[in-house]
Coordinates of N, CA and C in Angstrom, one line a residue:
X1 N 65.0 -9.6 91.4 CA 65.3 -8.3 92.0 C 66.8 -8.1 92.2
X2 N 67.4 -9.2 92.7 CA 68.9 -9.0 92.9 C 69.6 -8.7 91.6
X3 N 69.2 -9.3 90.5 CA 69.8 -9.0 89.2 C 69.6 -7.5 88.8
X4 N 68.4 -7.1 89.1 CA 68.0 -5.7 88.8 C 68.9 -4.7 89.6
X5 N 69.1 -5.1 90.9 CA 70.0 -4.3 91.8 C 71.4 -4.2 91.2
X6 N 71.9 -5.4 90.8 CA 73.2 -5.5 90.3 C 73.4 -4.6 89.0
X7 N 72.4 -4.7 88.2 CA 72.4 -3.9 86.9 C 72.5 -2.4 87.2
X8 N 71.6 -2.0 88.2 CA 71.6 -0.6 88.6 C 73.0 -0.2 89.1
X9 N 73.6 -1.0 89.9 CA 74.9 -0.7 90.5 C 76.0 -0.6 89.3
X10 N 75.9 -1.5 88.4 CA 76.9 -1.4 87.3 C 76.7 -0.2 86.5
X11 N 75.4 0.2 86.2 CA 75.1 1.4 85.5 C 75.7 2.6 86.2
X12 N 75.4 2.6 87.5 CA 75.9 3.8 88.3 C 77.4 3.9 88.3
X13 N 78.1 2.7 88.3 CA 79.6 2.7 88.2 C 80.1 3.3 86.9
X14 N 79.4 2.8 85.8 CA 79.7 3.3 84.5 C 79.6 4.8 84.4
X15 N 78.4 5.3 84.9 CA 78.2 6.7 84.9 C 79.2 7.5 85.6
X16 N 79.6 6.9 86.8 CA 80.7 7.6 87.6 C 82.0 7.6 86.8
X17 N 82.3 6.5 86.1 CA 83.5 6.4 85.3 C 83.5 7.5 84.2
X18 N 82.4 7.6 83.6 CA 82.2 8.6 82.5 C 82.4 10.0 83.0
X19 N 81.8 10.3 84.1 CA 81.9 11.6 84.7 C 83.3 11.9 85.1
X20 N 84.0 10.9 85.7 CA 85.4 11.1 86.1 C 86.3 11.4 84.8
X21 N 86.0 10.7 83.8 CA 86.8 10.9 82.5 C 86.5 12.3 82.0
X22 N 85.3 12.7 82.0 CA 84.9 14.1 81.5 C 85.6 15.2 82.4
X23 N 85.6 14.9 83.7 CA 86.2 15.9 84.6 C 87.7 16.0 84.3
X24 N 88.4 14.8 84.2 CA 89.8 14.8 83.9 C 90.2 15.5 82.6
X25 N 89.3 15.3 81.6 CA 89.5 16.0 80.3 C 89.4 17.5 80.4
X26 N 88.4 17.9 81.2 CA 88.2 19.3 81.4 C 89.4 19.9 82.1
X27 N 89.9 19.2 83.1 CA 91.0 19.7 83.9 C 92.2 19.9 83.0
X28 N 92.4 18.9 82.1 CA 93.5 18.9 81.2 C 93.4 20.1 80.2
X29 N 92.2 20.3 79.7 CA 91.9 21.5 78.8 C 92.1 22.8 79.5
X30 N 91.7 22.9 80.8 CA 91.9 24.1 81.5 C 93.4 24.4 81.7
X31 N 94.2 23.3 82.0 CA 95.7 23.4 82.1 C 96.2 24.0 80.8
X32 N 95.7 23.4 79.6 CA 96.2 23.9 78.3 C 95.9 25.4 78.1
X33 N 94.7 25.8 78.5 CA 94.3 27.2 78.3 C 95.2 28.1 79.1
X34 N 95.4 27.6 80.4 CA 96.3 28.4 81.3 C 97.7 28.6 80.7
X35 N 98.2 27.5 80.1 CA 99.5 27.6 79.5 C 99.6 28.5 78.4
X36 N 98.5 28.5 77.5 CA 98.5 29.4 76.3 C 98.4 30.8 76.8
X37 N 97.6 31.1 77.8 CA 97.4 32.4 78.3 C 98.8 32.9 78.8
X38 N 99.5 32.1 79.6 CA 100.8 32.5 80.1 C 101.8 32.8 79.0
X39 N 101.7 32.0 77.9 CA 102.6 32.2 76.7 C 102.3 33.6 76.2
X40 N 101.0 33.9 76.0 CA 100.6 35.2 75.4 C 101.0 36.3 76.3
X41 N 100.8 36.2 77.6 CA 101.1 37.3 78.5 C 102.6 37.6 78.4
X42 N 103.4 36.5 78.4 CA 104.9 36.6 78.4 C 105.3 37.3 77.1
X43 N 104.7 36.9 76.0 CA 105.0 37.5 74.7 C 104.6 39.0 74.6
X44 N 103.5 39.3 75.2 CA 103.0 40.7 75.2 C 104.0 41.5 76.0
X45 N 104.4 41.0 77.2 CA 105.3 41.8 78.0 C 106.6 42.0 77.3
X46 N 107.1 41.0 76.6 CA 108.4 41.2 75.9 C 108.2 42.2 74.8
X47 N 107.1 42.2 74.1 CA 106.9 43.1 73.0 C 106.6 44.6 73.4
X48 N 106.0 44.7 74.6 CA 105.6 46.1 75.0 C 106.6 46.9 75.7
X49 N 107.8 46.4 75.8 CA 108.9 47.2 76.4 C 109.3 48.4 75.6
X50 N 110.0 49.3 76.2 CA 110.5 50.5 75.4 C 111.7 50.3 74.6
X51 N 111.9 51.2 73.6 CA 113.0 51.0 72.6 C 114.4 51.0 73.3
X52 N 114.5 51.8 74.4 CA 115.8 51.9 75.1 C 116.4 50.6 75.5
X53 N 115.5 49.6 75.8 CA 116.0 48.4 76.4 C 116.0 47.3 75.3
X54 N 116.5 47.6 74.1 CA 116.5 46.6 73.0 C 117.3 45.4 73.2
X55 N 118.5 45.6 73.8 CA 119.4 44.5 74.0 C 118.8 43.5 75.0
X56 N 118.2 44.0 76.1 CA 117.6 43.1 77.1 C 116.4 42.4 76.4
X57 N 115.7 43.2 75.6 CA 114.5 42.7 74.9 C 114.9 41.5 74.0
X58 N 116.0 41.6 73.2 CA 116.4 40.5 72.3 C 116.7 39.3 73.1
X59 N 117.4 39.4 74.3 CA 117.7 38.3 75.1 C 116.4 37.6 75.6
X60 N 115.5 38.5 76.1 CA 114.2 38.0 76.6 C 113.4 37.3 75.5
X61 N 113.5 37.8 74.3 CA 112.8 37.2 73.2 C 113.3 35.8 72.9
X62 N 114.7 35.6 72.9 CA 115.3 34.3 72.7 C 114.8 33.4 73.8
X63 N 114.9 33.8 75.0 CA 114.4 33.0 76.1 C 112.9 32.6 76.0
X64 N 112.2 33.6 75.5 CA 110.7 33.3 75.3 C 110.5 32.3 74.3
X65 N 111.3 32.3 73.2 CA 111.1 31.3 72.1 C 111.5 29.9 72.6
X66 N 112.5 29.9 73.4 CA 112.9 28.6 74.0 C 111.8 28.0 74.9
X67 N 111.3 28.9 75.7 CA 110.2 28.4 76.6 C 108.9 28.0 75.8
X68 N 108.7 28.8 74.8 CA 107.5 28.5 73.9 C 107.7 27.1 73.3
X69 N 108.9 26.8 72.8 CA 109.1 25.4 72.2 C 108.9 24.3 73.3
X70 N 109.5 24.6 74.5 CA 109.4 23.6 75.6 C 108.0 23.4 76.0
X71 N 107.2 24.5 76.1 CA 105.8 24.3 76.5 C 105.0 23.7 75.5
X72 N 105.4 23.9 74.2 CA 104.6 23.3 73.1 C 104.6 21.8 73.2
X73 N 105.8 21.2 73.6 CA 105.9 19.7 73.7 C 104.9 19.3 74.8
X74 N 104.9 20.0 76.0 CA 104.0 19.7 77.1 C 102.5 19.7 76.6
X75 N 102.2 20.8 75.8 CA 100.9 20.9 75.3 C 100.4 19.8 74.5
X76 N 101.4 19.3 73.6 CA 101.0 18.3 72.7 C 100.8 17.0 73.4
X77 N 101.6 16.7 74.5 CA 101.4 15.5 75.3 C 100.0 15.5 76.0
X78 N 99.7 16.7 76.5 CA 98.4 16.9 77.2 C 97.3 16.6 76.2
X79 N 97.4 17.2 75.0 CA 96.4 17.1 74.0 C 96.2 15.6 73.6
X80 N 97.4 14.9 73.5 CA 97.2 13.5 73.1 C 96.5 12.7 74.1
X81 N 96.7 13.0 75.4 CA 95.9 12.3 76.4 C 94.4 12.6 76.3
X82 N 94.1 13.9 76.1 CA 92.7 14.3 75.9 C 92.2 13.6 74.7
X83 N 92.9 13.5 73.6 CA 92.5 12.9 72.4 C 92.2 11.4 72.6
X84 N 93.0 10.8 73.3 CA 92.8 9.3 73.5 C 91.5 9.1 74.3
X85 N 91.2 10.0 75.2 CA 90.1 9.8 76.1 C 88.8 10.2 75.4
X86 N 88.8 11.2 74.6 CA 87.6 11.7 74.0 C 87.5 11.3 72.5
X87 N 88.5 10.5 72.0 CA 88.5 10.1 70.6 C 88.4 11.2 69.6
X88 N 87.4 11.1 68.7 CA 87.4 12.0 67.5 C 87.0 13.4 67.9
X89 N 86.3 13.6 69.0 CA 85.9 14.9 69.4 C 87.1 15.8 69.8
X90 N 88.1 15.3 70.3 CA 89.3 16.1 70.6 C 90.2 16.3 69.4
X91 N 90.0 15.6 68.4 CA 90.8 15.7 67.2 C 90.7 17.1 66.6
X92 N 89.5 17.6 66.6 CA 89.2 19.0 66.1 C 90.0 20.0 66.9
X93 N 90.0 19.8 68.3 CA 90.7 20.7 69.2 C 92.2 20.6 68.9
X94 N 92.7 19.4 68.6 CA 94.2 19.3 68.3 C 94.5 20.1 67.1
X95 N 93.7 20.0 66.0 CA 93.9 20.7 64.8 C 93.9 22.2 65.0
X96 N 92.9 22.7 65.8 CA 92.8 24.1 66.1 C 94.1 24.6 66.9
X97 N 94.5 23.8 67.9 CA 95.6 24.2 68.7 C 96.9 24.2 67.9
X98 N 97.0 23.3 67.0 CA 98.2 23.3 66.1 C 98.3 24.5 65.3
X99 N 97.1 24.9 64.7 CA 97.0 26.1 63.9 C 97.4 27.3 64.7
X100 N 96.8 27.3 65.9 CA 97.1 28.5 66.8 C 98.6 28.6 67.2
X101 N 99.2 27.4 67.4 CA 100.6 27.4 67.8 C 101.5 27.9 66.6
X102 N 101.1 27.5 65.4 CA 101.8 28.0 64.2 C 101.8 29.5 64.1
X103 N 100.5 30.0 64.3 CA 100.4 31.5 64.2 C 101.2 32.2 65.3
X104 N 101.1 31.6 66.5 CA 101.9 32.1 67.6 C 103.3 32.2 67.3
X105 N 103.8 31.0 66.8 CA 105.3 30.9 66.4 C 105.7 32.0 65.4
X106 N 104.8 32.1 64.4 CA 105.1 33.1 63.3 C 105.2 34.5 63.9
X107 N 104.3 34.8 64.8 CA 104.3 36.2 65.4 C 105.5 36.4 66.3
X108 N 105.9 35.3 67.1 CA 107.0 35.5 68.0 C 108.3 35.4 67.3
X109 N 108.4 34.8 66.2 CA 109.7 34.6 65.5 C 110.1 35.9 64.8
X110 N 109.2 36.8 64.5 CA 109.5 38.1 63.9 C 110.4 38.9 64.8
X111 N 111.6 39.3 64.3 CA 112.5 40.1 65.2 C 111.9 41.4 65.5
X112 N 112.2 41.9 66.7 CA 111.7 43.2 67.1 C 112.7 44.2 66.4
X113 N 112.2 45.2 65.7 CA 113.0 46.2 65.1 C 112.6 47.6 65.4
X114 N 113.6 48.5 65.5 CA 113.3 49.9 65.7 C 113.2 50.7 64.4
X115 N 112.9 52.0 64.5 CA 112.8 52.8 63.3 C 114.2 52.8 62.6
X116 N 115.3 52.7 63.3 CA 116.6 52.8 62.7 C 116.9 51.7 61.8
X117 N 116.3 50.5 62.1 CA 116.6 49.3 61.2 C 115.6 49.4 60.0
X118 N 116.1 49.8 58.9 CA 115.2 49.9 57.7 C 115.3 48.5 57.0
X119 N 114.2 48.2 56.4 CA 114.0 46.9 55.6 C 114.4 47.1 54.2
X120 N 114.8 48.2 53.7 CA 115.2 48.4 52.3 C 116.5 47.7 52.0
X121 N 116.5 47.2 50.8 CA 117.7 46.5 50.4 C 118.8 47.5 49.8
X122 N 120.0 47.0 49.9 CA 121.1 47.8 49.4 C 121.1 47.8 47.9
X123 N 121.5 48.9 47.2 CA 121.4 49.0 45.8 C 122.2 47.9 45.1
X124 N 123.4 47.5 45.6 CA 124.2 46.5 44.9 C 123.6 45.1 45.1
X125 N 122.7 44.9 46.1 CA 122.2 43.6 46.3 C 120.9 43.4 45.4
X126 N 120.3 44.5 44.9 CA 119.1 44.4 44.2 C 119.2 43.6 42.9
X127 N 120.4 43.7 42.2 CA 120.6 43.0 41.0 C 120.6 41.5 41.2
X128 N 121.2 41.0 42.4 CA 121.3 39.6 42.7 C 119.9 39.0 43.0
X129 N 119.0 39.8 43.7 CA 117.8 39.3 44.1 C 116.6 39.9 43.4
X130 N 116.6 39.8 42.1 CA 115.5 40.4 41.2 C 114.3 39.6 41.4
X131 N 114.4 38.2 41.6 CA 113.2 37.4 41.7 C 112.4 37.7 43.0
X132 N 113.1 38.2 44.1 CA 112.4 38.5 45.3 C 111.6 39.8 45.2
X133 N 110.5 39.8 45.8 CA 109.7 41.1 45.8 C 110.3 42.1 46.7
X134 N 110.3 43.4 46.4 CA 110.8 44.4 47.2 C 109.9 44.5 48.5
X135 N 110.6 44.6 49.6 CA 109.9 44.7 50.9 C 109.4 46.1 51.1
X136 N 108.2 46.2 51.6 CA 107.7 47.6 51.9 C 108.3 48.1 53.1
X137 N 108.5 49.4 53.2 CA 109.1 50.0 54.5 C 108.1 49.8 55.6
X138 N 108.7 49.5 56.8 CA 107.8 49.2 58.0 C 107.2 50.4 58.6
X139 N 106.0 50.2 59.2 CA 105.4 51.4 59.9 C 106.2 51.7 61.2
X140 N 106.0 52.9 61.8 CA 106.7 53.2 63.0 C 106.6 52.1 64.1
X141 N 107.6 52.1 65.0 CA 107.7 51.0 66.0 C 106.5 50.7 66.8
X142 N 106.0 51.8 67.4 CA 104.8 51.6 68.3 C 103.6 51.1 67.6
X143 N 103.4 51.6 66.4 CA 102.2 51.2 65.7 C 102.3 49.7 65.3
X144 N 103.5 49.3 65.0 CA 103.7 47.9 64.6 C 103.4 47.0 65.8
X145 N 103.8 47.4 67.0 CA 103.6 46.6 68.2 C 102.1 46.5 68.5
X146 N 101.4 47.6 68.3 CA 99.9 47.6 68.5 C 99.3 46.6 67.5
X147 N 99.7 46.6 66.3 CA 99.1 45.7 65.3 C 99.4 44.3 65.7
X148 N 100.6 44.0 66.1 CA 101.0 42.6 66.5 C 100.2 42.1 67.7
X149 N 100.0 43.0 68.7 CA 99.3 42.6 69.9 C 97.8 42.3 69.5
X150 N 97.3 43.2 68.6 CA 95.9 43.0 68.2 C 95.8 41.6 67.5
X151 N 96.8 41.3 66.7 CA 96.8 40.0 66.0 C 96.8 38.8 66.9
X152 N 97.6 38.9 68.0 CA 97.7 37.8 69.0 C 96.4 37.7 69.6
X153 N 95.8 38.8 70.0 CA 94.5 38.8 70.7 C 93.4 38.1 69.8
X154 N 93.5 38.5 68.5 CA 92.5 38.0 67.5 C 92.6 36.5 67.4
X155 N 93.8 36.0 67.2 CA 94.0 34.6 67.1 C 93.5 33.8 68.3
X156 N 93.8 34.4 69.5 CA 93.4 33.7 70.7 C 91.9 33.7 70.9
X157 N 91.3 34.8 70.5 CA 89.8 34.8 70.6 C 89.2 33.8 69.6
X158 N 89.8 33.7 68.4 CA 89.3 32.8 67.4 C 89.5 31.4 67.9
X159 N 90.6 31.1 68.6 CA 90.8 29.8 69.2 C 89.8 29.5 70.2
X160 N 89.5 30.5 71.1 CA 88.5 30.3 72.1 C 87.1 30.0 71.6
X161 N 86.7 30.7 70.5 CA 85.4 30.5 69.9 C 85.3 29.1 69.3
X162 N 86.3 28.6 68.8 CA 86.3 27.3 68.1 C 86.2 26.1 69.1
X163 N 86.9 26.3 70.3 CA 86.9 25.2 71.2 C 85.9 25.5 72.3
X164 N 84.7 25.1 72.0 CA 83.6 25.2 73.0 C 83.6 23.9 73.8
X165 N 83.9 24.0 75.1 CA 84.0 22.8 75.9 C 82.8 21.9 75.9
X166 N 81.6 22.5 76.0 CA 80.4 21.7 76.1 C 80.2 20.8 74.9
X167 N 80.5 21.4 73.7 CA 80.3 20.7 72.5 C 81.3 19.5 72.4
X168 N 82.5 19.6 73.0 CA 83.5 18.6 72.9 C 83.0 17.4 73.8
X169 N 82.4 17.7 74.9 CA 82.1 16.6 75.9 C 80.7 16.1 75.9
X170 N 79.8 16.7 75.1 CA 78.5 16.2 75.0 C 78.4 15.1 73.9
X171 N 77.7 14.0 74.2 CA 77.6 12.9 73.2 C 76.4 13.1 72.4

C-alpha cells in the first residue's frame, strides 16, 4: 500500500511539472504575440500619418526599424526557450515566426514615398541598366498605404491561423 501511495505521489508531481511547463510555454507565447502586435501597431501608426509630416515620418520609420531589429532578438530568445521545452512541436512555430518576421521586415523596409517621388528612371541611366526590368509607376500614396496595411493584416492573420496553441501543447 505504501508503495502504491508513493507511486501516486510521484505521478502527481510529474503531472504538476508537466502542467507548469505548459503554462510557462503559453505565457512565453502570449508574450511573443503581444510583442508582434505592438510591432504591427507601431508600423501601422508610422505608415498612416499624413503626407505633410514626411520628415518626421522618415525619422520615425528609422527608429521603428531599429526597435524591430532589437525586439526580433528578444523574440528569437523567447522562441528558443519555448522550443527547448516543447521540442519538435515548437519548431514549426519557429519556422512560421521567422517567415512572418521576414515578411514584416520586407514591408517595413520599403521607403515611404509621396506622389512627387516618381520611380521612373532617367533617360541617360536606361542604357546602363538594360538588364534591369523597368519599374512600373506607383499607385497614389493613400492607395499604396491601404494595400500595405492590408498585407500586414493578412500576414498576421495567416500567422495566427498556423499557430494554434492547443495543437502545440497537446501530446
